[in-house]
PDB file of N, CA, C and O in Angstrom:
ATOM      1  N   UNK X  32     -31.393 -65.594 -18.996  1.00 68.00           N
ATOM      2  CA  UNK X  32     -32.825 -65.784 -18.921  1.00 68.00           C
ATOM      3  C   UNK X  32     -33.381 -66.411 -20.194  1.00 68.00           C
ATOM      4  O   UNK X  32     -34.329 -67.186 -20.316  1.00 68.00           O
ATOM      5  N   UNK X  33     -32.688 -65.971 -20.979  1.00 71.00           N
ATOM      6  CA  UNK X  33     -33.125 -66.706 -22.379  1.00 71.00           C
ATOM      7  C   UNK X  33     -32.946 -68.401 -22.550  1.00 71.00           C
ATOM      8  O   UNK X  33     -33.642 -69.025 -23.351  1.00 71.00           O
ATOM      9  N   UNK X  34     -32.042 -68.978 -21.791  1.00 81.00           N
ATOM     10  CA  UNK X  34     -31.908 -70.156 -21.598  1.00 81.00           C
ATOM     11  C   UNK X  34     -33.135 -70.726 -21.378  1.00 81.00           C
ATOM     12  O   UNK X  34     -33.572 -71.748 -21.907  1.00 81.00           O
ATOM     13  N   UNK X  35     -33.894 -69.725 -20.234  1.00 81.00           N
ATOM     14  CA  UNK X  35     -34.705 -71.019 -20.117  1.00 81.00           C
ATOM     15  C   UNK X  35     -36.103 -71.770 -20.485  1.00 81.00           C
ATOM     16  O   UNK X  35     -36.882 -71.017 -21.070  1.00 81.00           O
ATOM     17  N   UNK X  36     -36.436 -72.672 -20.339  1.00 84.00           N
ATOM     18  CA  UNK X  36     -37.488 -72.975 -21.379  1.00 84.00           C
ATOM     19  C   UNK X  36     -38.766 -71.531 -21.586  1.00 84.00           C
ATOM     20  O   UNK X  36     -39.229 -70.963 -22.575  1.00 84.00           O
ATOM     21  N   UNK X  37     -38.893 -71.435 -20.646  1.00 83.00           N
ATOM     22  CA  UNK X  37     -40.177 -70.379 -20.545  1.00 83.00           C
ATOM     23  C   UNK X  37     -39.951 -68.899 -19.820  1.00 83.00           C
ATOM     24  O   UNK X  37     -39.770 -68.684 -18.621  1.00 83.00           O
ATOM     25  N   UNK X  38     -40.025 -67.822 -21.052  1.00 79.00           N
ATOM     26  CA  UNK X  38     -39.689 -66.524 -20.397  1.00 79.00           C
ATOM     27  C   UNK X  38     -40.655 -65.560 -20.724  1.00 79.00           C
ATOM     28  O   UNK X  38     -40.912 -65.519 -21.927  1.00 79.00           O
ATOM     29  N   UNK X  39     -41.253 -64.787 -20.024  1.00 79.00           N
ATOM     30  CA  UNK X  39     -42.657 -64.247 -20.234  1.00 79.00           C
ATOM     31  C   UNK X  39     -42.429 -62.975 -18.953  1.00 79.00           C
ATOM     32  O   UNK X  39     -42.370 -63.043 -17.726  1.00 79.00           O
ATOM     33  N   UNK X  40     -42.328 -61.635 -20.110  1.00 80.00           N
ATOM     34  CA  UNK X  40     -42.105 -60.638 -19.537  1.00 80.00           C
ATOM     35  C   UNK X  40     -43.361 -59.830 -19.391  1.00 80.00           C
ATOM     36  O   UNK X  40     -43.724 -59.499 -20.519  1.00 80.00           O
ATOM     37  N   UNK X  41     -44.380 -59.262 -18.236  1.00 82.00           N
ATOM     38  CA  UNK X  41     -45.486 -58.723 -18.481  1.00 82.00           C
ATOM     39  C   UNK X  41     -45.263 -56.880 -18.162  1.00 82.00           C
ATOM     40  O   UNK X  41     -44.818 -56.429 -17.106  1.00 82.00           O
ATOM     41  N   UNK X  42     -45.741 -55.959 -19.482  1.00 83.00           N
ATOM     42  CA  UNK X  42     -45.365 -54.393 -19.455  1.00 83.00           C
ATOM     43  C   UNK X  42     -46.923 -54.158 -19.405  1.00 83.00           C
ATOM     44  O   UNK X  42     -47.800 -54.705 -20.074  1.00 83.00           O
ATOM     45  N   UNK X  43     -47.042 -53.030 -18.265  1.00 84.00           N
ATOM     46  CA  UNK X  43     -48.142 -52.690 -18.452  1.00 84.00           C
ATOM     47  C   UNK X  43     -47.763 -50.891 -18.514  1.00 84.00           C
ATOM     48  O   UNK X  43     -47.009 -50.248 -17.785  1.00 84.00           O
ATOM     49  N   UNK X  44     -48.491 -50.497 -19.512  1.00 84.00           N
ATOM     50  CA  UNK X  44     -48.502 -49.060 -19.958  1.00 84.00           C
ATOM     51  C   UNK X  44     -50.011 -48.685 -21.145  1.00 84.00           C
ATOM     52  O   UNK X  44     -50.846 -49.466 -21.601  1.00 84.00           O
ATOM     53  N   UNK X  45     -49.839 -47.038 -21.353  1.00 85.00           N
ATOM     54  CA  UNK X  45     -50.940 -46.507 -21.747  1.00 85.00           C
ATOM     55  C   UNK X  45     -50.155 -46.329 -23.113  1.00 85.00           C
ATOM     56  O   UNK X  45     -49.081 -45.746 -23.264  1.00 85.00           O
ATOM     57  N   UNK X  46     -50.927 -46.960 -24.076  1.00 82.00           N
ATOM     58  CA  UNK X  46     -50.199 -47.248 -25.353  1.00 82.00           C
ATOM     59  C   UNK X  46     -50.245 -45.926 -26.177  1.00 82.00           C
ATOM     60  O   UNK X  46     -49.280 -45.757 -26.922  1.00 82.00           O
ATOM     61  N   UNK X  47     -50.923 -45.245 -26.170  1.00 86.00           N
ATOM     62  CA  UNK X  47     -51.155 -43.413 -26.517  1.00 86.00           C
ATOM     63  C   UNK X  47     -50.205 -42.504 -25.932  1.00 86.00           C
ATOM     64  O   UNK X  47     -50.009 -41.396 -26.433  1.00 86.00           O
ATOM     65  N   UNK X  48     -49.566 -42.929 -24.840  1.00 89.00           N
ATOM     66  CA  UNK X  48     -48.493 -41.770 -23.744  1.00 89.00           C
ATOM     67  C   UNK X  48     -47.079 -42.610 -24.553  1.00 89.00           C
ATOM     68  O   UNK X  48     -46.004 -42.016 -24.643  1.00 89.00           O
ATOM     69  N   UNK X  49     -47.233 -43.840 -25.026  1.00 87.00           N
ATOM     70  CA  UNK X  49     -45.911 -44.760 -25.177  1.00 87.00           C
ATOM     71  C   UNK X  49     -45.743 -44.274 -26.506  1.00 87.00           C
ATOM     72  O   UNK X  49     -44.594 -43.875 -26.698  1.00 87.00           O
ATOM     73  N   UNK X  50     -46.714 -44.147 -27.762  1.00 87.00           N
ATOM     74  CA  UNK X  50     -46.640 -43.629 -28.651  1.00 87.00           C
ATOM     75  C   UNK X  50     -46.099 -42.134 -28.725  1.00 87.00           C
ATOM     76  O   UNK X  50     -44.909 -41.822 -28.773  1.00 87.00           O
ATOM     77  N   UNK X  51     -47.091 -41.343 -28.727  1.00 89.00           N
ATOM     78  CA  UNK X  51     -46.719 -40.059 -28.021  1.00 89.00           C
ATOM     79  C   UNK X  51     -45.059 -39.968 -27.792  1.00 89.00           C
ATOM     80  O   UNK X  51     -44.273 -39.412 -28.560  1.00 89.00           O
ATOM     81  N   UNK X  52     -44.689 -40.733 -26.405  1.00 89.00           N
ATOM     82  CA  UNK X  52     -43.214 -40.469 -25.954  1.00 89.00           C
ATOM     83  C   UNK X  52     -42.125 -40.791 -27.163  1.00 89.00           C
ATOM     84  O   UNK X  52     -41.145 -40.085 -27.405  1.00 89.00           O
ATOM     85  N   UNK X  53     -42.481 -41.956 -27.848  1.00 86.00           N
ATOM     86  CA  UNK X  53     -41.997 -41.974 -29.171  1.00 86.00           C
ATOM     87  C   UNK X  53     -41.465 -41.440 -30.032  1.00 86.00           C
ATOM     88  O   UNK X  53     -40.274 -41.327 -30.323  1.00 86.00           O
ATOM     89  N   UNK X  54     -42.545 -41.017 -30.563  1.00 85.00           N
ATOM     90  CA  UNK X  54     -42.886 -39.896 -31.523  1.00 85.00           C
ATOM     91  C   UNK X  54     -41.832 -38.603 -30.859  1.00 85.00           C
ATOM     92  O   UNK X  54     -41.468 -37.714 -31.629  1.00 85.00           O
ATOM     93  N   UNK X  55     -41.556 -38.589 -29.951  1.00 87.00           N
ATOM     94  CA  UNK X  55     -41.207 -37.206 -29.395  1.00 87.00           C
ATOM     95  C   UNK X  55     -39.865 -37.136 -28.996  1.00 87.00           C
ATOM     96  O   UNK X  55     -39.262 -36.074 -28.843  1.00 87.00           O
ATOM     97  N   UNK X  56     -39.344 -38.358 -28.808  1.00 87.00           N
ATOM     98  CA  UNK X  56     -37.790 -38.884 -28.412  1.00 87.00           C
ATOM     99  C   UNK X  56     -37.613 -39.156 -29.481  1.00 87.00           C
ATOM    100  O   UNK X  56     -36.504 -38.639 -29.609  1.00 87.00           O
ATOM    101  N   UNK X  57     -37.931 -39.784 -30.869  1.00 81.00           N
ATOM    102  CA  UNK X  57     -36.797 -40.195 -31.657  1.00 81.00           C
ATOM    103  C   UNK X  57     -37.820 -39.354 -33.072  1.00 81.00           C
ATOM    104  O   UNK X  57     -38.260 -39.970 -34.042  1.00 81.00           O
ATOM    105  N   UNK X  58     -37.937 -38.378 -32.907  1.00 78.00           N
ATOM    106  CA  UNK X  58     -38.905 -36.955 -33.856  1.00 78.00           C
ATOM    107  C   UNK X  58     -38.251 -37.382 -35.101  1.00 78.00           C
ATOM    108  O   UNK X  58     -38.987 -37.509 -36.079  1.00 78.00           O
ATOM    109  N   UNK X  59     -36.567 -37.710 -35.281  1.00 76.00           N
ATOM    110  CA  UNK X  59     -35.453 -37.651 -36.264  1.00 76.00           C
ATOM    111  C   UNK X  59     -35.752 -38.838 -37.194  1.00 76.00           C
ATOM    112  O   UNK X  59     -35.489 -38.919 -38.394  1.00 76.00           O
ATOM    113  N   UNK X  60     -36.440 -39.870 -36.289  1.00 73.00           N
ATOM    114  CA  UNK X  60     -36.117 -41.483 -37.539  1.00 73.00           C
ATOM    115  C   UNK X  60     -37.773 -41.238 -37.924  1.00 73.00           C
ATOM    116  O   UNK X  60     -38.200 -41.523 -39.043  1.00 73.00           O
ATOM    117  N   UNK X  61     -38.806 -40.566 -36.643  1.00 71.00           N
ATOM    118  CA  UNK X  61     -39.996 -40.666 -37.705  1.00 71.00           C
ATOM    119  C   UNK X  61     -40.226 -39.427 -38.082  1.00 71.00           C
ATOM    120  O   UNK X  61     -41.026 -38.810 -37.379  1.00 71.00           O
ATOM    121  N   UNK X  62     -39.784 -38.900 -38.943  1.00 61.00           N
ATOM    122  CA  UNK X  62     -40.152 -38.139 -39.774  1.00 61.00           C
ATOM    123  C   UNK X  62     -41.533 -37.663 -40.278  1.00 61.00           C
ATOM    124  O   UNK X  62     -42.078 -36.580 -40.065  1.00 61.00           O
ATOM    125  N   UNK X  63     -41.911 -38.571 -40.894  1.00 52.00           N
ATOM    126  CA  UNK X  63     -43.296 -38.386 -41.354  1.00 52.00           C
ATOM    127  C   UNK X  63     -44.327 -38.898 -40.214  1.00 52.00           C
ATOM    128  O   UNK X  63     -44.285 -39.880 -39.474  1.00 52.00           O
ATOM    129  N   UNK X  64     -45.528 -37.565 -40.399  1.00 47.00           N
ATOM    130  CA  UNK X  64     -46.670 -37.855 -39.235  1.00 47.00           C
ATOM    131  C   UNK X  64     -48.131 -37.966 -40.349  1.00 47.00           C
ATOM    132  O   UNK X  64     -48.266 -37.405 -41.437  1.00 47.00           O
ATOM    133  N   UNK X  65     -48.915 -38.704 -39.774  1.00 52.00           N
ATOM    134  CA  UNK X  65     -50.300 -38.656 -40.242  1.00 52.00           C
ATOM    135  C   UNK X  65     -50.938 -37.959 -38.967  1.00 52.00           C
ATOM    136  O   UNK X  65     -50.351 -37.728 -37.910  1.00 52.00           O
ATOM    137  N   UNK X  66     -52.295 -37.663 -39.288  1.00 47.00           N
ATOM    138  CA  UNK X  66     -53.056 -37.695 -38.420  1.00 47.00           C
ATOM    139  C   UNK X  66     -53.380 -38.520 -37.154  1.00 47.00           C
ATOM    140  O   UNK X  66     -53.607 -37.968 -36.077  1.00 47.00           O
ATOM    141  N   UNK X  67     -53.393 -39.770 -37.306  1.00 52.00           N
ATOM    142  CA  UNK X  67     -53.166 -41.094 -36.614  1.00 52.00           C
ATOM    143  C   UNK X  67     -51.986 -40.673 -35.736  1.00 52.00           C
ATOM    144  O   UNK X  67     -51.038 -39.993 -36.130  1.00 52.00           O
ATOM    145  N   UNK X  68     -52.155 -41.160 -34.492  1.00 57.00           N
ATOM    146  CA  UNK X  68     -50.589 -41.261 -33.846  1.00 57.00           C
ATOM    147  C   UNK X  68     -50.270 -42.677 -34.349  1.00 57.00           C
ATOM    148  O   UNK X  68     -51.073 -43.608 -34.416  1.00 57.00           O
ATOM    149  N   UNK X  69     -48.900 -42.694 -34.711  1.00 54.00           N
ATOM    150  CA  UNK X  69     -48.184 -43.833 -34.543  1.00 54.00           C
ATOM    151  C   UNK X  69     -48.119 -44.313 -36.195  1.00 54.00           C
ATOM    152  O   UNK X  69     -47.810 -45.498 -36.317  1.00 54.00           O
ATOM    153  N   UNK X  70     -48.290 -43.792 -37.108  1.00 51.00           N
ATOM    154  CA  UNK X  70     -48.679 -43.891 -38.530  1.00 51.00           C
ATOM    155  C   UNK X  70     -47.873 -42.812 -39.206  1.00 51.00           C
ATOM    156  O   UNK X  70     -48.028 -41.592 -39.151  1.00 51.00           O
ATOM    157  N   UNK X  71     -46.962 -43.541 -39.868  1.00 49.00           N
ATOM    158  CA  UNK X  71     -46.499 -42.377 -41.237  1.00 49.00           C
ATOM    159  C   UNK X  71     -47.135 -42.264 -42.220  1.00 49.00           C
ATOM    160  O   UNK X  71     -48.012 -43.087 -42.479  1.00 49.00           O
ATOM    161  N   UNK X  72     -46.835 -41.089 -43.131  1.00 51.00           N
ATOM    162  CA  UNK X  72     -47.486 -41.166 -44.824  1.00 51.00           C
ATOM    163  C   UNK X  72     -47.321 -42.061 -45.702  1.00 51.00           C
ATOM    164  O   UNK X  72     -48.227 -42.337 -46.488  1.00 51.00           O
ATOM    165  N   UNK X  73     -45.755 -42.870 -45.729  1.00 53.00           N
ATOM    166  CA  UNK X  73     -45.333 -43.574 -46.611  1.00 53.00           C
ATOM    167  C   UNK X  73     -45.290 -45.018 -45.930  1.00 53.00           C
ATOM    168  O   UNK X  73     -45.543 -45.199 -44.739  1.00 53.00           O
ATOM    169  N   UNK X  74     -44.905 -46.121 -46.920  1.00 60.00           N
ATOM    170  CA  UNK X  74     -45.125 -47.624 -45.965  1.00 60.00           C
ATOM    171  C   UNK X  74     -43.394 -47.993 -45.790  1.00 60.00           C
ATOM    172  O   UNK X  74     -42.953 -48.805 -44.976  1.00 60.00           O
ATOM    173  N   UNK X  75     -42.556 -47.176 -46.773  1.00 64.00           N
ATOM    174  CA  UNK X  75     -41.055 -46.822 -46.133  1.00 64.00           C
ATOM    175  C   UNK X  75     -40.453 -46.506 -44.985  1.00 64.00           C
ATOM    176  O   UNK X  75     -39.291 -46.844 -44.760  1.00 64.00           O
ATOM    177  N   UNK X  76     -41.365 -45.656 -43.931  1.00 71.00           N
ATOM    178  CA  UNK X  76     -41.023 -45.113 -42.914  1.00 71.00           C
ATOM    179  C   UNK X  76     -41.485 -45.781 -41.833  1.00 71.00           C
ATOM    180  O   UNK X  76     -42.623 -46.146 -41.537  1.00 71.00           O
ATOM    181  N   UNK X  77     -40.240 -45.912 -41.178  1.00 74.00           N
ATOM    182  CA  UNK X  77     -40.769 -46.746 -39.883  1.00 74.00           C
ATOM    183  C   UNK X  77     -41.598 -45.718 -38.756  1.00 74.00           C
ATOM    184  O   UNK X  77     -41.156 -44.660 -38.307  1.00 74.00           O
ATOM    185  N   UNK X  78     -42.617 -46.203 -38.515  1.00 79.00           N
ATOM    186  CA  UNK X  78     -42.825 -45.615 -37.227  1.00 79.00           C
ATOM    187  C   UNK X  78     -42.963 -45.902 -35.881  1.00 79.00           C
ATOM    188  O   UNK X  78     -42.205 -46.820 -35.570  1.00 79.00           O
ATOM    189  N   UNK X  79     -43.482 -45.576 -35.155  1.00 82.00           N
ATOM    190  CA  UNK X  79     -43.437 -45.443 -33.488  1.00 82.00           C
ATOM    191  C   UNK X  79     -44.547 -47.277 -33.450  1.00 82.00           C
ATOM    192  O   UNK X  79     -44.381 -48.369 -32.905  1.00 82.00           O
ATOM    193  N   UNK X  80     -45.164 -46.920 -33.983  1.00 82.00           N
ATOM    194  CA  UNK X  80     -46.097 -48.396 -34.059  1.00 82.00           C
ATOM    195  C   UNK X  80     -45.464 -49.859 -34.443  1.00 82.00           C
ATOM    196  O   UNK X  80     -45.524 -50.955 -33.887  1.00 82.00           O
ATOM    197  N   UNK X  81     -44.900 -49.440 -35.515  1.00 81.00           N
ATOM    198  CA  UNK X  81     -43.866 -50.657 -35.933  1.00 81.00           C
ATOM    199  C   UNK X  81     -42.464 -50.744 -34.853  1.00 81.00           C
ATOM    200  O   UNK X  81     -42.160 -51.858 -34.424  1.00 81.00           O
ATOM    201  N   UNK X  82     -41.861 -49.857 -34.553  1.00 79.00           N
ATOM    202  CA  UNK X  82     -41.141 -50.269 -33.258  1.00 79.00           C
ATOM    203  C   UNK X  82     -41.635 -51.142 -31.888  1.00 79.00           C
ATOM    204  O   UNK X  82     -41.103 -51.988 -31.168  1.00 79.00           O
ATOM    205  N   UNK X  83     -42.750 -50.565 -31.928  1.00 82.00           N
ATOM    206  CA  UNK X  83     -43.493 -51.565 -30.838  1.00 82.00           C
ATOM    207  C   UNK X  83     -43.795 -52.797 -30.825  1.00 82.00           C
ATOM    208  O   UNK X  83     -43.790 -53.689 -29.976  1.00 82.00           O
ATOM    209  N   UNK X  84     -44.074 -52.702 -31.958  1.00 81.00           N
ATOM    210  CA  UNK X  84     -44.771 -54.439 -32.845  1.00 81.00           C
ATOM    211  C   UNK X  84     -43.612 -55.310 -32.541  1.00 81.00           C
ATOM    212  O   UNK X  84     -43.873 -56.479 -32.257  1.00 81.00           O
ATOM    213  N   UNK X  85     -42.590 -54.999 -32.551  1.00 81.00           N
ATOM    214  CA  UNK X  85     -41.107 -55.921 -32.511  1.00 81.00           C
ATOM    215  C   UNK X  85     -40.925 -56.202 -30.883  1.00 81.00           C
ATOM    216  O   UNK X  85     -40.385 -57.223 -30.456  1.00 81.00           O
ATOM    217  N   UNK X  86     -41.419 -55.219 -30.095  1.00 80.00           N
ATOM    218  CA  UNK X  86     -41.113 -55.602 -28.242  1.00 80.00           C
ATOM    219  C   UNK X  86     -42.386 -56.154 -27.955  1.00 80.00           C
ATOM    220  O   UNK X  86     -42.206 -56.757 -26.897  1.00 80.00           O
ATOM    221  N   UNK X  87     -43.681 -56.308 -28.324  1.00 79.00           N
ATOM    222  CA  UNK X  87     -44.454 -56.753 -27.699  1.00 79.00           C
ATOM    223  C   UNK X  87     -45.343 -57.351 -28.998  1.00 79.00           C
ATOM    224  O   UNK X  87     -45.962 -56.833 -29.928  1.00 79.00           O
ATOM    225  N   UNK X  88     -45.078 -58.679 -28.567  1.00 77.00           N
ATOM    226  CA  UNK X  88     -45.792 -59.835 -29.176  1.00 77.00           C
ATOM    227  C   UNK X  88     -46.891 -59.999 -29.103  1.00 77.00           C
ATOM    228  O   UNK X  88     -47.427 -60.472 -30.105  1.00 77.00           O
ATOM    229  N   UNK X  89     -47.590 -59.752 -28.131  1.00 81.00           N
ATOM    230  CA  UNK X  89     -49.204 -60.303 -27.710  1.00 81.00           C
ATOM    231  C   UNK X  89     -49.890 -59.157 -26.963  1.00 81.00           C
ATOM    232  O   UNK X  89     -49.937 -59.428 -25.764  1.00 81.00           O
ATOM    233  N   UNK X  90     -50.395 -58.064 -27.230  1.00 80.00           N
ATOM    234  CA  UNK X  90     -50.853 -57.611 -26.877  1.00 80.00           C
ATOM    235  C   UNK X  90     -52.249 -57.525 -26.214  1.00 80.00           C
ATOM    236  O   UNK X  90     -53.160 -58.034 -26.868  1.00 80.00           O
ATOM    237  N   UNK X  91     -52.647 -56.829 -24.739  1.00 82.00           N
ATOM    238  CA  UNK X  91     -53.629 -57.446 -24.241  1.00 82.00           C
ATOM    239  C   UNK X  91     -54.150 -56.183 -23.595  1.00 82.00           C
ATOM    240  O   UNK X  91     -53.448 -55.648 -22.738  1.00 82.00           O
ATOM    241  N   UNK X  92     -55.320 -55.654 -23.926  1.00 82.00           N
ATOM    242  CA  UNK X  92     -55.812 -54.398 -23.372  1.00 82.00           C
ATOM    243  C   UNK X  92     -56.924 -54.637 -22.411  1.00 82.00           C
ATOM    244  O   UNK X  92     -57.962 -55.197 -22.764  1.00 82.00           O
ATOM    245  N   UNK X  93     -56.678 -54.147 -21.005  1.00 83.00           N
ATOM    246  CA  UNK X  93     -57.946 -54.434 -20.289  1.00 83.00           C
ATOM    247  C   UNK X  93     -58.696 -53.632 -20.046  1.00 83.00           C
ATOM    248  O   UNK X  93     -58.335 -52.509 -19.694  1.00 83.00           O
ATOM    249  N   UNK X  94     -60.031 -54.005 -20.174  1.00 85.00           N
ATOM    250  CA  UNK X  94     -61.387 -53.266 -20.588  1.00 85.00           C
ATOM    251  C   UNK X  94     -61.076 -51.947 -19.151  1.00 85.00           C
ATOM    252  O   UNK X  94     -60.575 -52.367 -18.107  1.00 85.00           O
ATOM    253  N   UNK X  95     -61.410 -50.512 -19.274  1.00 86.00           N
ATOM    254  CA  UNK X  95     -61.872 -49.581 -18.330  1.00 86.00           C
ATOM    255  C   UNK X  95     -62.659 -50.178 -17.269  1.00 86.00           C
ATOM    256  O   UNK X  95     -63.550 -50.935 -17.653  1.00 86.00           O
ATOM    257  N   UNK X  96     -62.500 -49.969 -15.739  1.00 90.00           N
ATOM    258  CA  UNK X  96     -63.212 -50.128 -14.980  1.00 90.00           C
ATOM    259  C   UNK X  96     -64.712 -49.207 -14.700  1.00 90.00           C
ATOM    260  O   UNK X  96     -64.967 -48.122 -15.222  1.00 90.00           O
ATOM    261  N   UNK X  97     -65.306 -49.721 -14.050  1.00 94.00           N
ATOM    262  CA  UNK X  97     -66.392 -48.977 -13.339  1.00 94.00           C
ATOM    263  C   UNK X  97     -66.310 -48.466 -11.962  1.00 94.00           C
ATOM    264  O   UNK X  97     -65.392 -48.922 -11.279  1.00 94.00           O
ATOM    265  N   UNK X  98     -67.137 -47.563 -11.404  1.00 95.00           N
ATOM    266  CA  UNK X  98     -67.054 -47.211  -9.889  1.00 95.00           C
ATOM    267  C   UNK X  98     -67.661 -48.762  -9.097  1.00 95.00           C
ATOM    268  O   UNK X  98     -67.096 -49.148  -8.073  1.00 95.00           O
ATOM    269  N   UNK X  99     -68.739 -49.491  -9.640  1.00 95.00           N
ATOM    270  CA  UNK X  99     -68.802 -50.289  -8.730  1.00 95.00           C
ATOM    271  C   UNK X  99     -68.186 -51.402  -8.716  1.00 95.00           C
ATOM    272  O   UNK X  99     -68.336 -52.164  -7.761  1.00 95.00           O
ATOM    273  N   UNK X 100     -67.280 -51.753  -9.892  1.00 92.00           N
ATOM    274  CA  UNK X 100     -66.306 -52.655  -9.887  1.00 92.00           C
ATOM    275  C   UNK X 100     -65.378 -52.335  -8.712  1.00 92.00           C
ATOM    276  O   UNK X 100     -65.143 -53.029  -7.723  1.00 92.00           O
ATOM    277  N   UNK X 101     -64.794 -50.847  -9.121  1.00 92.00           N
ATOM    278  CA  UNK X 101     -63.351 -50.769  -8.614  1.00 92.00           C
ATOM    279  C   UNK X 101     -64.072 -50.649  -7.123  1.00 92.00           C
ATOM    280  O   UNK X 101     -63.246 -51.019  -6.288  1.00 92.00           O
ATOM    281  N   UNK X 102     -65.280 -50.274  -6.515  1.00 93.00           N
ATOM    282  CA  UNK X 102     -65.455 -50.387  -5.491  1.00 93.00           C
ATOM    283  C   UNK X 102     -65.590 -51.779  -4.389  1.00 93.00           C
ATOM    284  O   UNK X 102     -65.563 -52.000  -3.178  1.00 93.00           O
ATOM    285  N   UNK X 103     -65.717 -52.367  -5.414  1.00 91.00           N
ATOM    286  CA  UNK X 103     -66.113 -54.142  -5.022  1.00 91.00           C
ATOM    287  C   UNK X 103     -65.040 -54.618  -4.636  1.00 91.00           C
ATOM    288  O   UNK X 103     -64.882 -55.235  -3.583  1.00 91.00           O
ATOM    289  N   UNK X 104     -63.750 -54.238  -5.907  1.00 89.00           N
ATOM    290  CA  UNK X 104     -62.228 -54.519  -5.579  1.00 89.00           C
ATOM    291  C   UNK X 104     -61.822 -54.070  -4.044  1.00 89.00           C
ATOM    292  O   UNK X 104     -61.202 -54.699  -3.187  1.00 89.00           O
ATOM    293  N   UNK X 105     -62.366 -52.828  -4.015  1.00 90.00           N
ATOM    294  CA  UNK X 105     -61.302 -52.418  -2.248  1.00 90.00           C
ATOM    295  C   UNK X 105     -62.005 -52.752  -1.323  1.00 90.00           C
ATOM    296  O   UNK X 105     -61.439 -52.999  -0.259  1.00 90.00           O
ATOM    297  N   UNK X 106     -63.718 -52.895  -1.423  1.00 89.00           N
ATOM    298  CA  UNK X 106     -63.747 -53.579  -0.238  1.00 89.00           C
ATOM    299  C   UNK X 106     -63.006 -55.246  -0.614  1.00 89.00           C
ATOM    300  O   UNK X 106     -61.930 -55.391  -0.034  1.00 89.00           O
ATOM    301  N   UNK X 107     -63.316 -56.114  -1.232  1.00 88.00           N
ATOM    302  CA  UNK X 107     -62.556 -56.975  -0.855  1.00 88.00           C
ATOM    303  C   UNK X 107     -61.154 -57.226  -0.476  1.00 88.00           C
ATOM    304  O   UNK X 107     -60.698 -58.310  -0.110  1.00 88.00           O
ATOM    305  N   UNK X 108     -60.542 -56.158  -0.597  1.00 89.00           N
ATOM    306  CA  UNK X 108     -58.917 -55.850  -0.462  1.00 89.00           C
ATOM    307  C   UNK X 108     -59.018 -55.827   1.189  1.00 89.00           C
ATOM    308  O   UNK X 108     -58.418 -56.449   2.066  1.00 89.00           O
ATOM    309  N   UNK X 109     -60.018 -54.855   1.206  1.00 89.00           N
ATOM    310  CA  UNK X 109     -60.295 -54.036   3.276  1.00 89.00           C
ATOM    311  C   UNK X 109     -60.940 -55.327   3.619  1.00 89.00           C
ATOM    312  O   UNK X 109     -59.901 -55.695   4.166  1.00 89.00           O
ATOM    313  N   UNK X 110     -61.653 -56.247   3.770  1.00 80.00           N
ATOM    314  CA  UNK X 110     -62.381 -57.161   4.067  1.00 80.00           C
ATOM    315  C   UNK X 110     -61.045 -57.699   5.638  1.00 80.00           C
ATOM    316  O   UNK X 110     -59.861 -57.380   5.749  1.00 80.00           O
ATOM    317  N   UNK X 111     -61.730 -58.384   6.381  1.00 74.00           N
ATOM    318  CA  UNK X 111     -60.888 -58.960   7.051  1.00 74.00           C
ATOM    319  C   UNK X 111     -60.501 -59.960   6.588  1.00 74.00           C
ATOM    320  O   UNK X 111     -61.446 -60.040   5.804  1.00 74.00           O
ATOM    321  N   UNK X 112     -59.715 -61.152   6.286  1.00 70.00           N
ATOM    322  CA  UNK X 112     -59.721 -62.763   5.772  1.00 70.00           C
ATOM    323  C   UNK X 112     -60.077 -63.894   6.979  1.00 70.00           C
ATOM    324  O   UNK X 112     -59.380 -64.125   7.968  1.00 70.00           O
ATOM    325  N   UNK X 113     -61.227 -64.465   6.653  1.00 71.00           N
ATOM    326  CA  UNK X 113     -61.668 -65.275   7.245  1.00 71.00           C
ATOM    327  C   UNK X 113     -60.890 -66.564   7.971  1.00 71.00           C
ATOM    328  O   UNK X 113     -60.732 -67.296   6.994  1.00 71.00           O
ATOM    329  N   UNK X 114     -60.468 -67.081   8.803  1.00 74.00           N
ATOM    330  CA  UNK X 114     -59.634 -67.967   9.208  1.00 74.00           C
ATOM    331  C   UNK X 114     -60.152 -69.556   8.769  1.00 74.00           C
ATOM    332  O   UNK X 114     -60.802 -69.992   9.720  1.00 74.00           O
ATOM    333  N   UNK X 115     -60.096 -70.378   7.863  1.00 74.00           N
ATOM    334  CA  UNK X 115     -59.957 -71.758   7.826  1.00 74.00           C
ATOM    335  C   UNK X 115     -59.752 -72.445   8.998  1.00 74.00           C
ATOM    336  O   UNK X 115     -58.675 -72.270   9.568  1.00 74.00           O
ATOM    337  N   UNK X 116     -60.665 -73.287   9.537  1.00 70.00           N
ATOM    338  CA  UNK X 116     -59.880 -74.260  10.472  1.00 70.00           C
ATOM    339  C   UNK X 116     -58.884 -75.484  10.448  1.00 70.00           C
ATOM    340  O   UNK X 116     -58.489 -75.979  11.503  1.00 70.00           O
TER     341      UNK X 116
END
């Protein structure tokens, strides 16, 4: 896959549960915690944040929905589709 000209992998996750899981699977390499999730005390210590930084290049957060958004979404989902002649 790397061959080819253009490779563009899209992850969608809750970056607080990904941290979190982190932090909690590899407790041993981050050692040091701040207050902050995802932040050590020292600028020596790798943490859960800087692991991430290396898998995901471009990060892209999409804004919280609303009720009448997400409601707008399903009716147009339920809608019948109109036939083109």
């Amino acid at each position: 896959m790397l061959a080819l000209p253009l490779f563009v992998v899209v992850v969608a996750v809750d970056p607080r549960w990904l941290l979190t899981s982190l932090e909690h699977h590899y407790r041993d390499l981050f050692t040091s915690r701040d207050s902050t999730p995802g932040w050590a005390d020292t600028q020596d210590t790798a943490t859960p944040l800087d692991y991430l930084d290396k898998i995901f290049q471009i990060p892209f957060a999409v804004p919280p929905t609303t009720q009448e958004k997400a409601a707008r979404l399903i009716r147009a989902l339920l809608t019948t589709p109109v036939e083109i002649p």
